[in-house]
CSV table of C-alpha atoms in Angstrom, one decimal:
chain,number,residue,atom,x,y,z
A,1,MET,CA,29.1,6.5,34.8
A,2,LYS,CA,28.5,6.2,31.1
A,3,LYS,CA,25.0,5.4,29.9
A,4,LYS,CA,24.6,2.1,28.1
A,5,LEU,CA,23.7,2.5,24.4
A,6,HIS,CA,22.5,-0.6,22.5
A,7,ALA,CA,21.4,1.0,19.3
A,8,VAL,CA,21.1,4.3,17.4
A,9,LEU,CA,17.9,4.7,15.4
A,10,PHE,CA,17.4,7.5,12.9
A,11,ASP,CA,14.6,9.4,11.3
A,12,LEU,CA,15.0,9.5,7.5
A,13,ASP,CA,13.5,12.7,5.9
A,14,GLU,CA,15.3,15.9,6.8
A,15,THR,CA,17.6,14.0,9.2
A,16,LEU,CA,19.7,11.9,6.8
A,17,PHE,CA,19.1,14.0,3.7
A,18,SER,CA,17.4,17.2,2.8
A,19,THR,CA,14.0,16.1,1.6
A,20,SER,CA,12.9,19.7,1.2
A,21,ASP,CA,15.9,20.6,-0.9
A,22,PHE,CA,15.5,17.5,-3.0
A,23,THR,CA,11.7,17.9,-3.6
A,24,ARG,CA,12.1,21.6,-4.3
A,25,LEU,CA,14.6,20.8,-7.1
A,26,ALA,CA,12.6,17.8,-8.4
A,27,ARG,CA,9.4,19.9,-8.5
A,28,PHE,CA,11.2,22.8,-10.1
A,29,ASN,CA,12.5,20.5,-12.8
A,30,ALA,CA,9.0,19.1,-13.2
A,31,VAL,CA,7.3,22.5,-13.8
A,32,GLN,CA,10.3,23.6,-15.9
A,33,ALA,CA,9.7,20.5,-18.2
A,34,MET,CA,6.1,21.6,-18.6
A,35,VAL,CA,7.2,25.1,-19.7
A,36,ASP,CA,9.7,23.5,-22.0
A,37,LEU,CA,6.9,21.6,-23.6
A,38,GLY,CA,5.1,24.9,-24.3
A,39,LEU,CA,3.1,25.8,-21.2
A,40,ASP,CA,3.0,29.5,-21.2
A,41,ILE,CA,2.9,30.2,-17.4
A,42,PRO,CA,6.0,31.5,-15.5
A,43,VAL,CA,7.9,28.6,-13.9
A,44,GLN,CA,7.8,30.3,-10.4
A,45,THR,CA,4.0,30.6,-10.6
A,46,LEU,CA,3.7,26.9,-11.5
A,47,PHE,CA,6.1,26.0,-8.7
A,48,ASP,CA,4.3,28.0,-6.1
A,49,GLU,CA,1.0,26.5,-7.1
A,50,LEU,CA,2.5,23.0,-7.1
A,51,GLN,CA,3.8,23.5,-3.5
A,52,GLU,CA,0.2,24.5,-2.5
A,53,VAL,CA,-1.2,21.3,-4.2
A,54,VAL,CA,1.3,19.2,-2.3
A,55,SER,CA,0.5,20.8,1.0
A,56,GLU,CA,-3.2,20.4,0.4
A,57,PHE,CA,-3.2,16.9,-1.0
A,58,SER,CA,-0.1,15.5,0.9
A,59,SER,CA,3.3,14.6,-0.6
A,60,ASN,CA,2.3,10.9,-1.2
A,61,TYR,CA,-0.8,11.8,-3.3
A,62,ASN,CA,-0.4,10.4,-6.9
A,63,TYR,CA,-2.0,13.2,-9.0
A,64,HIS,CA,-0.2,16.4,-8.1
A,65,TYR,CA,0.3,17.5,-11.8
A,66,ASN,CA,-3.3,16.7,-12.7
A,67,LYS,CA,-4.5,18.9,-9.8
A,68,LEU,CA,-1.9,21.6,-10.7
A,69,LEU,CA,-3.3,22.0,-14.3
A,70,LEU,CA,-6.9,22.1,-13.0
A,71,ARG,CA,-6.0,25.3,-11.2
A,72,PHE,CA,-5.2,27.3,-14.3
A,73,PRO,CA,-7.8,28.6,-16.9
A,74,GLU,CA,-8.4,26.5,-20.0
A,75,LYS,CA,-7.0,29.2,-22.2
A,76,TYR,CA,-3.5,28.1,-21.3
A,77,PHE,CA,-4.1,24.6,-22.8
A,78,THR,CA,-5.8,25.3,-26.1
A,79,SER,CA,-2.9,24.0,-28.2
A,80,LEU,CA,-1.4,21.7,-25.5
A,81,ASN,CA,-1.8,18.1,-24.6
A,82,LYS,CA,-2.5,17.8,-20.9
A,83,THR,CA,-1.4,14.2,-20.7
A,84,ALA,CA,2.0,15.1,-22.3
A,85,LEU,CA,2.4,18.0,-19.8
A,86,ILE,CA,1.7,15.7,-16.8
A,87,THR,CA,4.0,12.9,-18.2
A,88,THR,CA,6.9,15.2,-18.9
A,89,ALA,CA,6.6,16.5,-15.3
A,90,ILE,CA,6.6,13.0,-13.9
A,91,ILE,CA,9.7,12.1,-16.0
A,92,ALA,CA,11.6,15.2,-14.9
A,93,TYR,CA,10.7,14.5,-11.2
A,94,HIS,CA,12.0,10.9,-11.4
A,95,ASP,CA,15.1,11.8,-13.4
A,96,THR,CA,16.0,14.2,-10.6
A,97,LYS,CA,16.1,11.2,-8.2
A,98,TYR,CA,18.5,9.5,-10.5
A,99,LYS,CA,20.8,12.5,-10.7
A,100,TYR,CA,20.6,14.4,-7.4
A,101,LEU,CA,19.5,12.3,-4.4
A,102,THR,CA,22.4,12.7,-1.9
A,103,PRO,CA,22.7,12.4,1.9
A,104,PHE,CA,24.1,15.0,4.3
A,105,PRO,CA,27.9,14.4,4.3
A,106,ASP,CA,28.1,14.7,8.1
A,107,ALA,CA,25.3,12.1,8.5
A,108,VAL,CA,27.2,9.7,6.3
A,109,ASN,CA,30.4,10.3,8.2
A,110,PHE,CA,28.7,9.6,11.5
A,111,ILE,CA,27.0,6.5,10.3
A,112,GLU,CA,30.2,5.1,8.8
A,113,LYS,CA,32.1,5.7,12.0
A,114,MET,CA,29.4,4.0,14.0
A,115,HIS,CA,29.2,1.2,11.5
A,116,LYS,CA,33.0,0.7,11.9
A,117,LYS,CA,32.5,0.4,15.6
A,118,ASN,CA,30.0,-2.4,14.9
A,119,ALA,CA,27.1,-0.4,16.5
A,120,TYR,CA,23.5,-1.5,15.9
A,121,LEU,CA,21.9,1.0,13.6
A,122,GLY,CA,18.4,1.4,12.4
A,123,VAL,CA,15.8,3.6,10.7
A,124,VAL,CA,12.3,4.4,12.0
A,125,THR,CA,10.4,6.5,9.4
A,126,ALA,CA,6.9,7.5,8.5
A,127,GLY,CA,5.9,7.1,4.9
A,128,LEU,CA,5.3,4.6,2.1
A,129,THR,CA,7.4,1.5,2.3
A,130,ILE,CA,8.7,1.4,-1.3
A,131,LYS,CA,9.3,5.2,-1.3
A,132,GLN,CA,11.3,5.1,1.9
A,133,PHE,CA,13.3,2.0,0.8
A,134,GLU,CA,14.0,3.8,-2.5
A,135,LYS,CA,15.4,6.8,-0.7
A,136,LEU,CA,17.7,4.6,1.5
A,137,LEU,CA,18.9,2.6,-1.5
A,138,ARG,CA,19.5,5.6,-3.7
A,139,LEU,CA,21.3,7.5,-0.9
A,140,ASP,CA,23.4,4.3,-0.5
A,141,LEU,CA,22.6,4.1,3.2
A,142,TYR,CA,20.5,0.9,3.1
A,143,LYS,CA,23.6,-1.3,3.7
A,144,TYR,CA,24.2,0.3,7.1
A,145,PHE,CA,20.6,-0.3,8.4
A,146,ASP,CA,19.5,-3.6,7.0
A,147,PRO,CA,17.6,-5.4,8.5
A,148,HIS,CA,16.5,-2.7,11.0
A,149,ILE,CA,14.3,-0.5,8.8
A,150,TYR,CA,10.9,0.2,10.2
A,151,VAL,CA,8.4,2.1,7.9
A,152,SER,CA,5.0,3.2,9.2
A,153,GLU,CA,3.1,1.9,6.2
A,154,GLU,CA,4.5,-1.6,6.7
A,155,ILE,CA,4.0,-1.6,10.5
A,156,GLY,CA,0.5,-0.1,10.4
A,157,VAL,CA,1.4,2.5,13.0
A,158,SER,CA,2.6,6.0,12.2
A,159,LYS,CA,4.3,8.9,14.0
A,160,PRO,CA,3.8,10.3,16.6
A,161,ASN,CA,2.3,7.1,18.0
A,162,VAL,CA,4.8,5.7,20.5
A,163,LYS,CA,3.9,2.1,19.3
A,164,LEU,CA,5.9,2.7,16.1
A,165,PHE,CA,9.1,3.2,18.1
A,166,GLU,CA,8.1,0.5,20.6
A,167,MET,CA,7.6,-2.0,17.9
A,168,SER,CA,10.9,-1.0,16.2
A,169,CYS,CA,12.8,-1.6,19.5
A,170,MET,CA,11.0,-5.0,19.9
A,171,GLY,CA,12.0,-5.8,16.3
A,172,MET,CA,15.7,-5.2,17.4
A,173,ASN,CA,15.1,-7.0,20.7
A,174,ILE,CA,16.3,-4.1,22.8
A,175,ASP,CA,14.9,-2.0,25.7
A,176,PRO,CA,14.0,1.5,24.5
A,177,LYS,CA,15.9,2.8,27.5
A,178,PHE,CA,19.2,1.7,25.8
A,179,THR,CA,18.3,3.2,22.5
A,180,MET,CA,18.9,6.6,21.0
A,181,TYR,CA,16.6,8.2,18.4
A,182,VAL,CA,17.9,11.0,16.2
A,183,GLY,CA,15.2,13.1,14.5
A,184,ASP,CA,14.5,16.7,13.4
A,185,ASN,CA,10.8,17.0,14.5
A,186,PRO,CA,10.0,17.9,18.1
A,187,THR,CA,6.5,16.6,18.1
A,188,MET,CA,6.9,13.6,15.7
A,189,ASP,CA,10.3,12.3,16.8
A,190,ILE,CA,11.2,13.7,20.3
A,191,ASP,CA,8.0,13.6,22.2
A,192,PRO,CA,7.0,10.0,21.6
A,193,CYS,CA,10.6,8.7,22.1
A,194,ASN,CA,10.8,10.6,25.4
A,195,LYS,CA,7.6,8.9,26.5
A,196,LEU,CA,9.3,5.5,26.0
A,197,GLY,CA,12.5,6.6,27.9
A,198,MET,CA,14.7,6.6,24.8
A,199,THR,CA,17.6,9.0,24.6
A,200,THR,CA,16.5,11.7,22.2
A,201,VAL,CA,18.5,13.8,19.9
A,202,LEU,CA,17.1,16.8,18.1
A,203,ILE,CA,19.2,17.4,15.0
A,204,LYS,CA,18.9,20.9,13.7
A,205,LYS,CA,20.5,20.4,10.2
A,206,GLY,CA,17.4,20.6,8.0
A,207,GLY,CA,15.9,23.4,10.1
A,208,LYS,CA,12.4,22.7,8.8
A,209,TYR,CA,10.9,22.4,12.3
A,210,LEU,CA,13.0,24.9,14.1
A,211,LYS,CA,10.0,26.8,15.2
A,212,VAL,CA,7.9,23.8,16.2
A,213,LYS,CA,7.6,23.5,20.0
A,214,GLY,CA,7.3,19.9,21.4
A,215,GLU,CA,5.7,19.0,24.8
A,216,THR,CA,9.1,17.8,26.0
A,217,LYS,CA,12.7,18.7,25.4
A,218,ALA,CA,15.2,16.4,23.6
A,219,ASP,CA,18.0,15.0,25.8
A,220,TYR,CA,20.5,16.5,23.3
A,221,GLU,CA,20.2,19.2,20.6
A,222,CYS,CA,22.9,19.2,17.9
A,223,GLU,CA,23.6,21.4,15.0
A,224,ASP,CA,25.2,18.5,13.1
A,225,PHE,CA,26.3,14.9,13.3
A,226,SER,CA,29.9,15.7,14.2
A,227,GLU,CA,28.6,17.2,17.4
A,228,LEU,CA,26.5,14.1,18.0
A,229,TYR,CA,29.6,11.9,17.5
A,230,LYS,CA,31.4,13.6,20.3
A,231,ILE,CA,28.5,13.1,22.6
A,232,VAL,CA,28.2,9.4,21.8
A,233,ASP,CA,31.9,9.0,22.2
A,234,GLN,CA,32.2,10.8,25.5
A,235,GLU,CA,28.9,10.0,27.3
A,236,PHE,CA,27.9,6.5,26.2
A,237,ASP,CA,29.1,3.0,26.6
A,238,LEU,CA,28.3,1.4,23.2
A,239,VAL,CA,27.0,-2.2,23.0
A,240,VAL,CA,28.4,-3.6,19.7
A,241,LYS,CA,27.5,-6.5,17.4
A,242,SER,CA,29.4,-9.6,18.4
B,1,MET,CA,-1.6,7.9,-61.0
B,2,LYS,CA,-0.2,8.4,-57.5
B,3,LYS,CA,-2.3,7.5,-54.5
B,4,LYS,CA,-3.3,10.4,-52.2
B,5,LEU,CA,-1.8,10.3,-48.8
B,6,HIS,CA,-3.1,12.6,-46.1
B,7,ALA,CA,-1.4,11.1,-43.0
B,8,VAL,CA,1.0,8.5,-41.8
B,9,LEU,CA,0.2,6.8,-38.5
B,10,PHE,CA,2.6,4.6,-36.6
B,11,ASP,CA,2.4,1.8,-34.1
B,12,LEU,CA,4.8,2.6,-31.2
B,13,ASP,CA,6.2,-0.6,-29.6
B,14,GLU,CA,8.6,-2.6,-31.8
B,15,THR,CA,7.9,-0.2,-34.6
B,16,LEU,CA,9.6,3.0,-33.5
B,17,PHE,CA,11.9,1.4,-31.0
B,18,SER,CA,12.7,-2.1,-29.8
B,19,THR,CA,10.5,-2.6,-26.8
B,20,SER,CA,11.8,-6.1,-26.4
B,21,ASP,CA,15.5,-5.1,-26.4
B,22,PHE,CA,14.7,-2.4,-23.9
B,23,THR,CA,12.6,-4.5,-21.5
B,24,ARG,CA,15.2,-7.3,-21.7
B,25,LEU,CA,17.9,-4.9,-20.7
B,26,ALA,CA,15.8,-3.2,-18.0
B,27,ARG,CA,14.7,-6.6,-16.5
B,28,PHE,CA,18.2,-7.9,-16.6
B,29,ASN,CA,19.4,-4.8,-14.7
B,30,ALA,CA,16.5,-5.3,-12.3
B,31,VAL,CA,17.4,-8.9,-11.4
B,32,GLN,CA,21.1,-8.1,-11.4
B,33,ALA,CA,20.4,-5.4,-8.8
B,34,MET,CA,18.7,-8.1,-6.7
B,35,VAL,CA,21.7,-10.3,-6.9
B,36,ASP,CA,24.0,-7.3,-6.0
B,37,LEU,CA,21.9,-6.9,-2.9
B,38,GLY,CA,22.7,-10.4,-1.9
B,39,LEU,CA,20.1,-12.7,-3.5
B,40,ASP,CA,21.9,-16.0,-4.1
B,41,ILE,CA,20.2,-17.1,-7.3
B,42,PRO,CA,21.9,-17.0,-10.7
B,43,VAL,CA,20.9,-13.9,-12.7
B,44,GLN,CA,19.8,-15.9,-15.7
B,45,THR,CA,17.5,-18.1,-13.6
B,46,LEU,CA,15.9,-14.9,-12.1
B,47,PHE,CA,15.6,-13.3,-15.5
B,48,ASP,CA,14.0,-16.4,-17.1
B,49,GLU,CA,11.5,-16.6,-14.2
B,50,LEU,CA,10.8,-12.9,-14.5
B,51,GLN,CA,10.0,-13.2,-18.2
B,52,GLU,CA,7.5,-16.0,-17.3
B,53,VAL,CA,5.9,-13.7,-14.7
B,54,VAL,CA,5.5,-11.0,-17.3
B,55,SER,CA,4.0,-13.3,-19.9
B,56,GLU,CA,1.6,-14.7,-17.3
B,57,PHE,CA,0.5,-11.4,-15.6
B,58,SER,CA,1.0,-9.0,-18.6
B,59,SER,CA,3.6,-6.3,-19.0
B,60,ASN,CA,1.4,-3.6,-17.4
B,61,TYR,CA,1.0,-5.6,-14.1
B,62,ASN,CA,2.4,-3.6,-11.1
B,63,TYR,CA,3.8,-6.4,-9.0
B,64,HIS,CA,6.2,-8.4,-11.2
B,65,TYR,CA,9.0,-8.5,-8.6
B,66,ASN,CA,6.7,-9.5,-5.7
B,67,LYS,CA,5.5,-12.4,-7.9
B,68,LEU,CA,9.0,-13.3,-8.9
B,69,LEU,CA,10.1,-13.7,-5.3
B,70,LEU,CA,7.1,-15.9,-4.4
B,71,ARG,CA,8.3,-18.4,-7.0
B,72,PHE,CA,11.5,-19.3,-5.1
B,73,PRO,CA,11.7,-21.2,-1.8
B,74,GLU,CA,11.9,-19.3,1.5
B,75,LYS,CA,15.5,-20.5,2.2
B,76,TYR,CA,16.8,-17.9,-0.3
B,77,PHE,CA,15.5,-15.1,1.8
B,78,THR,CA,16.4,-16.0,5.3
B,79,SER,CA,18.8,-13.1,5.7
B,80,LEU,CA,17.3,-10.8,3.1
B,81,ASN,CA,14.8,-8.1,3.1
B,82,LYS,CA,12.2,-8.8,0.4
B,83,THR,CA,11.0,-5.1,0.3
B,84,ALA,CA,14.6,-4.0,-0.4
B,85,LEU,CA,15.0,-6.6,-3.1
B,86,ILE,CA,11.8,-5.5,-4.8
B,87,THR,CA,12.7,-1.8,-4.5
B,88,THR,CA,16.2,-2.2,-5.8
B,89,ALA,CA,14.7,-4.0,-8.9
B,90,ILE,CA,12.2,-1.2,-9.5
B,91,ILE,CA,15.0,1.4,-9.2
B,92,ALA,CA,17.2,-0.4,-11.7
B,93,TYR,CA,14.4,-0.8,-14.1
B,94,HIS,CA,13.5,2.9,-14.0
B,95,ASP,CA,17.2,4.0,-14.3
B,96,THR,CA,17.5,1.9,-17.5
B,97,LYS,CA,14.7,4.1,-19.0
B,98,TYR,CA,16.8,7.2,-18.1
B,99,LYS,CA,19.9,5.7,-19.7
B,100,TYR,CA,19.0,3.5,-22.6
B,101,LEU,CA,15.6,4.3,-24.2
B,102,THR,CA,16.4,5.0,-27.8
B,103,PRO,CA,14.5,4.9,-31.1
B,104,PHE,CA,15.4,2.9,-34.2
B,105,PRO,CA,17.7,5.3,-36.2
B,106,ASP,CA,16.0,4.6,-39.5
B,107,ALA,CA,12.6,5.3,-37.9
B,108,VAL,CA,13.9,8.7,-36.7
B,109,ASN,CA,15.3,9.4,-40.1
B,110,PHE,CA,12.0,8.6,-41.8
B,111,ILE,CA,10.0,10.7,-39.4
B,112,GLU,CA,12.3,13.7,-39.6
B,113,LYS,CA,12.2,13.6,-43.4
B,114,MET,CA,8.4,13.4,-43.4
B,115,HIS,CA,8.2,16.1,-40.8
B,116,LYS,CA,10.3,18.4,-43.0
B,117,LYS,CA,7.9,17.7,-45.8
B,118,ASN,CA,5.1,19.0,-43.5
B,119,ALA,CA,3.4,15.6,-43.5
B,120,TYR,CA,0.6,14.9,-41.0
B,121,LEU,CA,2.0,12.3,-38.6
B,122,GLY,CA,0.4,10.4,-35.8
B,123,VAL,CA,0.7,7.5,-33.4
B,124,VAL,CA,-2.0,4.9,-32.7
B,125,THR,CA,-0.9,2.6,-29.9
B,126,ALA,CA,-2.3,0.0,-27.4
B,127,GLY,CA,-1.2,0.5,-23.8
B,128,LEU,CA,-1.4,2.7,-20.7
B,129,THR,CA,-1.6,6.4,-21.5
B,130,ILE,CA,1.1,7.7,-19.2
B,131,LYS,CA,3.5,4.8,-20.1
B,132,GLN,CA,3.0,5.4,-23.9
B,133,PHE,CA,3.5,9.2,-23.5
B,134,GLU,CA,6.6,8.6,-21.4
B,135,LYS,CA,8.1,6.4,-24.2
B,136,LEU,CA,7.4,9.1,-26.8
B,137,LEU,CA,8.8,11.9,-24.7
B,138,ARG,CA,11.9,9.9,-23.7
B,139,LEU,CA,12.5,8.8,-27.3
B,140,ASP,CA,12.3,12.5,-28.2
B,141,LEU,CA,9.6,11.6,-30.8
B,142,TYR,CA,6.6,13.3,-29.1
B,143,LYS,CA,7.3,16.6,-30.9
B,144,TYR,CA,6.6,15.1,-34.3
B,145,PHE,CA,3.2,13.6,-33.4
B,146,ASP,CA,1.6,16.0,-31.1
B,147,PRO,CA,-1.4,16.4,-31.0
B,148,HIS,CA,-2.1,13.2,-33.0
B,149,ILE,CA,-1.4,10.6,-30.3
B,150,TYR,CA,-4.1,8.0,-29.7
B,151,VAL,CA,-3.6,5.5,-26.8
B,152,SER,CA,-6.1,2.7,-26.3
B,153,GLU,CA,-6.5,3.3,-22.6
B,154,GLU,CA,-7.5,6.9,-23.2
B,155,ILE,CA,-9.8,6.1,-26.1
B,156,GLY,CA,-11.5,3.1,-24.4
B,157,VAL,CA,-11.0,0.8,-27.4
B,158,SER,CA,-8.0,-1.4,-28.0
B,159,LYS,CA,-6.3,-3.3,-30.8
B,160,PRO,CA,-7.3,-5.1,-32.9
B,161,ASN,CA,-10.7,-3.4,-32.7
B,162,VAL,CA,-11.1,-1.3,-35.9
B,163,LYS,CA,-12.8,1.4,-33.9
B,164,LEU,CA,-9.4,2.4,-32.4
B,165,PHE,CA,-8.1,3.3,-35.9
B,166,GLU,CA,-11.4,4.7,-37.0
B,167,MET,CA,-11.6,7.1,-34.1
B,168,SER,CA,-7.9,8.1,-34.6
B,169,CYS,CA,-8.7,9.0,-38.2
B,170,MET,CA,-11.8,10.9,-37.1
B,171,GLY,CA,-9.6,12.8,-34.5
B,172,MET,CA,-7.4,13.9,-37.4
B,173,ASN,CA,-10.4,14.6,-39.6
B,174,ILE,CA,-9.3,12.4,-42.4
B,175,ASP,CA,-10.7,9.5,-44.4
B,176,PRO,CA,-9.0,6.2,-43.5
B,177,LYS,CA,-8.6,5.6,-47.3
B,178,PHE,CA,-6.0,8.4,-47.4
B,179,THR,CA,-4.1,7.2,-44.4
B,180,MET,CA,-1.1,4.9,-44.0
B,181,TYR,CA,-0.6,2.7,-40.9
B,182,VAL,CA,2.8,1.4,-40.2
B,183,GLY,CA,3.1,-1.5,-37.7
B,184,ASP,CA,4.9,-4.8,-37.0
B,185,ASN,CA,2.0,-7.0,-36.0
B,186,PRO,CA,-0.1,-8.7,-38.7
B,187,THR,CA,-3.2,-9.4,-36.5
B,188,MET,CA,-3.1,-6.3,-34.3
B,189,ASP,CA,-2.0,-3.7,-36.9
B,190,ILE,CA,-2.5,-4.9,-40.4
B,191,ASP,CA,-5.8,-6.8,-40.3
B,192,PRO,CA,-7.9,-4.0,-38.7
B,193,CYS,CA,-6.4,-1.3,-40.8
B,194,ASN,CA,-7.0,-3.3,-44.0
B,195,LYS,CA,-10.7,-3.6,-43.0
B,196,LEU,CA,-10.9,0.2,-42.9
B,197,GLY,CA,-9.3,0.5,-46.3
B,198,MET,CA,-6.1,2.2,-44.9
B,199,THR,CA,-2.8,1.6,-46.7
B,200,THR,CA,-1.0,-0.9,-44.5
B,201,VAL,CA,2.7,-1.3,-44.1
B,202,LEU,CA,4.2,-4.3,-42.2
B,203,ILE,CA,7.6,-3.2,-40.9
B,204,LYS,CA,9.8,-6.1,-40.2
B,205,LYS,CA,12.5,-4.4,-38.1
B,206,GLY,CA,11.7,-5.7,-34.7
B,207,GLY,CA,11.0,-9.2,-36.0
B,208,LYS,CA,8.9,-10.1,-33.0
B,209,TYR,CA,5.8,-11.2,-35.0
B,210,LEU,CA,7.6,-12.5,-38.1
B,211,LYS,CA,5.9,-15.9,-37.6
B,212,VAL,CA,2.4,-14.5,-36.9
B,213,LYS,CA,0.0,-14.9,-39.9
B,214,GLY,CA,-2.7,-12.4,-40.3
B,215,GLU,CA,-6.0,-12.9,-42.1
B,216,THR,CA,-5.0,-10.4,-44.7
B,217,LYS,CA,-1.8,-9.2,-46.3
B,218,ALA,CA,-0.2,-5.8,-45.8
B,219,ASP,CA,-0.1,-3.5,-48.9
B,220,TYR,CA,3.6,-3.2,-48.3
B,221,GLU,CA,6.2,-5.2,-46.4
B,222,CYS,CA,9.4,-3.4,-45.5
B,223,GLU,CA,12.6,-4.4,-43.9
B,224,ASP,CA,13.3,-0.9,-42.6
B,225,PHE,CA,12.1,2.7,-42.9
B,226,SER,CA,14.5,3.7,-45.7
B,227,GLU,CA,12.6,1.2,-47.9
B,228,LEU,CA,9.3,2.8,-46.8
B,229,TYR,CA,10.6,6.2,-47.6
B,230,LYS,CA,11.3,5.3,-51.2
B,231,ILE,CA,7.7,3.8,-51.5
B,232,VAL,CA,6.1,6.9,-50.1
B,233,ASP,CA,8.2,9.1,-52.3
B,234,GLN,CA,7.6,7.2,-55.5
B,235,GLU,CA,4.0,6.0,-55.2
B,236,PHE,CA,2.1,8.6,-53.1
B,237,ASP,CA,0.9,12.2,-53.5
B,238,LEU,CA,1.4,13.7,-50.0
B,239,VAL,CA,-1.1,16.1,-48.6
B,240,VAL,CA,0.9,18.5,-46.4
B,241,LYS,CA,0.1,20.9,-43.6
B,242,SER,CA,-0.8,24.3,-44.9
């Protein structure tokens, strides 16, 4: 007998688009802009140092470039305006969002197919509310998930706390048992959803957490979303919007 | 005998580019994006209300769109996500900066000519440091003024306090008497600079403060920068960079 599936919920970062590819490009453009403004340090050196700053101060910290400049001797700045260097980096980072923020094509394909079937779709993501909504809107995926978008900052609970997923299911008025969660992180996505009895899918597209071992195994492991589509099609009985 | 001119300092907003034209377009795009996302209020109504919000809470306030939505009855939002509305407005505003931020052509022409003459050029502006530097960088004018950019937030003194202009002259190591300040606001730009004995130029391009009466008159009133160039050329003895 096919399993009943009332909704498919998705993780956002690294699952629907490559956050790491995007941030790598945006940060590279940011440090390149600093060099273009006259900073005499190799781009790669700046980039590597910036990646260290982000890993030490978190990606949602507001002063990455200020910290970056602190980490080089004053001799590099004798004829340079630090405020201008920081501002040009911020501009270049933001302009990259305008130009290059794109979703995984197979994820879009899957979502569109599920949307055409009138499936209930949602997003459960950890991060800052405005930043996560900005990604969904710029990726042009917002329309498929509205109003079922659950962001940890807004909810007051973050991954891997099971309550984040529990409250998201309550928000959609469904039993977690009839819900599928698709994510890329074994400890942040799969373990908590397994605890709630959700159907879990580890999507290995991004590959960022391939070496991370969770406490539990995902119900399904997929290389991409076309594989997942076959699984949903063959093994699940989809409850659709009336 | 020609007057000695050691440096020309400029106001930024409404003097080097039309801040009002730009913000009008960016805010229009922001409310249009809200309507595109489903907000069933006429764009012009939203725009007028947004202009009121900005005038009440200042242009550097961070929550214009949150305040805007508070001013309409809840019935408009029953099926809409307020966070998404606010985020789409922010995105549209920022994308307008990427696409449409341009300086007055006659200002660029004047600055380029003065730059070729090796004149000392600078900017003295009231505002937030990063925002003002972003404008100068996006307008591609930064290169002409670096390192002589004085922003009230960074200096701790704002217009119309004479100290802002005094400290800027000190930063350039020149006597205010041999300095020209070009601005569009009689009370914020002309009055304080007159007090310091600077040569003052009221530029009437933007036209935003045409009805504002200052306590004192500017030494020169110009319709545009080509008129100012003639004045500088004929009446001043320019001290140039060695």
